[in-house]
């Protein structure tokens, strides 16, 4: 999508710190980290959130999460991590391209909100 910041990051039109890339996704560092390790998993296909996800995109996302499980230790997440995907105004979603926050690198708060 031409005006989507994450599509531009995926295409390399906007700089980012890319830690991983394959045919399905990129994993970048969040520009405003909220934990010692704060990464964003960005599926390469543009869709706004899980409500807009097709069955095929759901399969791709499943592959991405499976791959993440193999990569996590290399990102400094040996102690565990939290996955968050904000959807819509109440969740304060600010970028309308589905993304999974990957948070860790310390003991996180035991309450989500
Ligand atoms: P959300 O509020 O769930 O939509 O999350 C969007 C996330 O994208 C925020 O944590 C931002 O810090 C992050 N973000 C926005 N622009 C960039 C960028 N250019 N590079 C890396 N992370 C970004």
CSV table of C-alpha atoms and ligand atoms in Angstrom, one decimal:
chain,number,residue,atom,x,y,z
A,1,UNK,CA,0.0,0.0,0.0
A,2,UNK,CA,1.6,3.2,-1.2
A,3,UNK,CA,1.0,5.4,1.9
A,4,UNK,CA,1.7,2.7,4.5
A,5,UNK,CA,4.9,3.3,6.6
A,6,UNK,CA,5.4,-0.4,7.3
A,7,UNK,CA,5.1,-1.2,3.5
A,8,UNK,CA,7.7,1.4,2.9
A,9,UNK,CA,10.0,-0.1,5.6
A,10,UNK,CA,9.5,-3.6,4.1
A,11,UNK,CA,10.5,-2.2,0.6
A,12,UNK,CA,13.5,-0.4,2.1
A,13,UNK,CA,12.1,3.0,1.2
A,14,UNK,CA,12.3,4.1,4.9
A,15,UNK,CA,15.3,3.1,7.0
A,16,UNK,CA,14.9,0.6,9.8
A,17,UNK,CA,17.0,-1.8,11.8
A,18,UNK,CA,16.1,-5.1,10.2
A,19,UNK,CA,17.0,-8.1,12.2
A,20,UNK,CA,15.4,-10.8,10.0
A,21,UNK,CA,13.8,-11.1,6.6
A,22,UNK,CA,12.3,-13.9,4.6
A,23,UNK,CA,9.6,-14.2,1.9
A,24,UNK,CA,6.8,-13.8,4.5
A,25,UNK,CA,8.0,-11.1,6.9
A,26,UNK,CA,10.6,-8.7,8.3
A,27,UNK,CA,11.4,-8.3,12.0
A,28,UNK,CA,12.7,-4.8,12.9
A,29,UNK,CA,13.5,-2.9,16.0
A,30,UNK,CA,10.7,-0.6,17.3
A,31,UNK,CA,11.8,3.0,17.0
A,32,UNK,CA,10.4,3.8,20.4
A,33,UNK,CA,11.2,0.7,22.5
A,34,UNK,CA,9.0,0.0,25.6
A,35,UNK,CA,11.2,-2.9,26.8
A,36,UNK,CA,14.9,-3.7,26.5
A,37,UNK,CA,14.0,-5.9,23.5
A,38,UNK,CA,11.1,-4.4,21.5
A,39,UNK,CA,10.8,-5.8,18.0
A,40,UNK,CA,8.0,-5.6,15.4
A,41,UNK,CA,7.1,-8.6,13.2
A,42,UNK,CA,5.7,-7.2,10.0
A,43,UNK,CA,4.1,-9.6,7.5
A,44,UNK,CA,5.1,-8.5,4.0
A,45,UNK,CA,1.5,-8.6,2.7
A,46,UNK,CA,-0.5,-5.5,3.7
A,47,UNK,CA,-3.6,-6.0,5.8
A,48,UNK,CA,-4.7,-3.7,8.5
A,49,UNK,CA,-5.4,-6.1,11.4
A,50,UNK,CA,-6.6,-9.7,12.0
A,51,UNK,CA,-10.2,-8.7,11.2
A,52,UNK,CA,-9.1,-8.1,7.6
A,53,UNK,CA,-6.9,-11.1,7.4
A,54,UNK,CA,-7.7,-13.7,4.7
A,55,UNK,CA,-7.3,-17.4,5.3
A,56,UNK,CA,-4.1,-17.4,3.2
A,57,UNK,CA,-2.7,-14.5,5.2
A,58,UNK,CA,-3.6,-16.4,8.4
A,59,UNK,CA,-1.5,-19.3,7.2
A,60,UNK,CA,1.3,-16.9,6.5
A,61,UNK,CA,1.1,-15.4,9.9
A,62,UNK,CA,1.2,-18.8,11.4
A,63,UNK,CA,4.4,-19.6,9.5
A,64,UNK,CA,5.8,-16.3,10.8
A,65,UNK,CA,5.1,-17.1,14.4
A,66,UNK,CA,6.5,-20.6,14.0
A,67,UNK,CA,9.7,-19.1,12.6
A,68,UNK,CA,9.8,-16.6,15.4
A,69,UNK,CA,9.9,-19.4,17.9
A,70,UNK,CA,13.2,-20.5,16.3
A,71,UNK,CA,14.6,-17.0,16.2
A,72,UNK,CA,13.7,-15.7,19.7
A,73,UNK,CA,16.8,-16.8,21.6
A,74,UNK,CA,19.0,-15.1,19.0
A,75,UNK,CA,17.1,-11.8,19.7
A,76,UNK,CA,18.0,-12.0,23.4
A,77,UNK,CA,14.6,-13.4,24.4
A,78,UNK,CA,15.8,-16.6,26.1
A,79,UNK,CA,13.9,-15.6,29.3
A,80,UNK,CA,10.6,-15.4,27.5
A,81,UNK,CA,8.7,-12.7,25.6
A,82,UNK,CA,5.3,-11.2,25.1
A,83,UNK,CA,3.5,-10.8,21.8
A,84,UNK,CA,1.0,-8.0,21.3
A,85,UNK,CA,-1.0,-7.0,18.3
A,86,UNK,CA,-3.1,-3.8,18.7
A,87,UNK,CA,-6.4,-3.6,16.8
A,88,UNK,CA,-8.4,-0.4,16.5
A,89,UNK,CA,-8.8,2.8,18.5
A,90,UNK,CA,-9.4,1.2,22.0
A,91,UNK,CA,-6.1,-0.6,21.6
A,92,UNK,CA,-4.3,2.5,20.3
A,93,UNK,CA,-3.3,0.9,17.0
A,94,UNK,CA,-1.3,3.7,15.3
A,95,UNK,CA,-0.1,1.9,12.1
A,96,UNK,CA,-2.8,0.2,10.0
A,97,UNK,CA,-0.6,-2.6,8.8
A,98,UNK,CA,-0.8,-5.7,11.0
A,99,UNK,CA,2.2,-6.0,13.2
A,100,UNK,CA,3.1,-8.1,16.2
A,101,UNK,CA,5.0,-6.4,19.0
A,102,UNK,CA,7.7,-8.7,20.5
A,103,UNK,CA,8.6,-7.5,24.0
A,104,UNK,CA,11.1,-8.9,26.4
A,105,UNK,CA,14.7,-8.7,27.7
A,106,UNK,CA,13.5,-8.2,31.3
A,107,UNK,CA,10.8,-9.4,33.6
A,108,UNK,CA,7.7,-7.7,32.2
A,109,UNK,CA,4.8,-6.4,34.3
A,110,UNK,CA,2.4,-9.2,35.2
A,111,UNK,CA,-0.7,-7.2,34.3
A,112,UNK,CA,-1.3,-6.2,30.7
A,113,UNK,CA,-3.1,-3.0,31.5
B,1,LIG,P1,0.8,0.3,17.3
B,1,LIG,O1,0.6,1.5,18.2
B,1,LIG,O2,0.5,-1.0,17.9
B,1,LIG,O3,0.2,0.6,15.9
B,1,LIG,O4,2.4,0.2,17.1
B,1,LIG,C1,3.1,0.9,16.1
B,1,LIG,C2,4.5,0.8,16.5
B,1,LIG,O5,5.3,1.2,15.4
B,1,LIG,C3,4.9,1.8,17.7
B,1,LIG,O6,5.5,1.0,18.7
B,1,LIG,C4,6.0,2.7,17.0
B,1,LIG,O7,7.0,3.0,17.9
B,1,LIG,C5,6.5,1.8,15.9
B,1,LIG,N1,7.0,2.6,14.8
B,1,LIG,C6,6.4,3.6,14.1
B,1,LIG,N2,7.2,4.0,13.1
B,1,LIG,C7,8.3,3.3,13.1
B,1,LIG,C8,9.5,3.2,12.3
B,1,LIG,N3,9.7,4.1,11.3
B,1,LIG,N4,10.4,2.3,12.6
B,1,LIG,C9,10.2,1.4,13.7
B,1,LIG,N5,9.1,1.4,14.4
B,1,LIG,C10,8.2,2.3,14.2
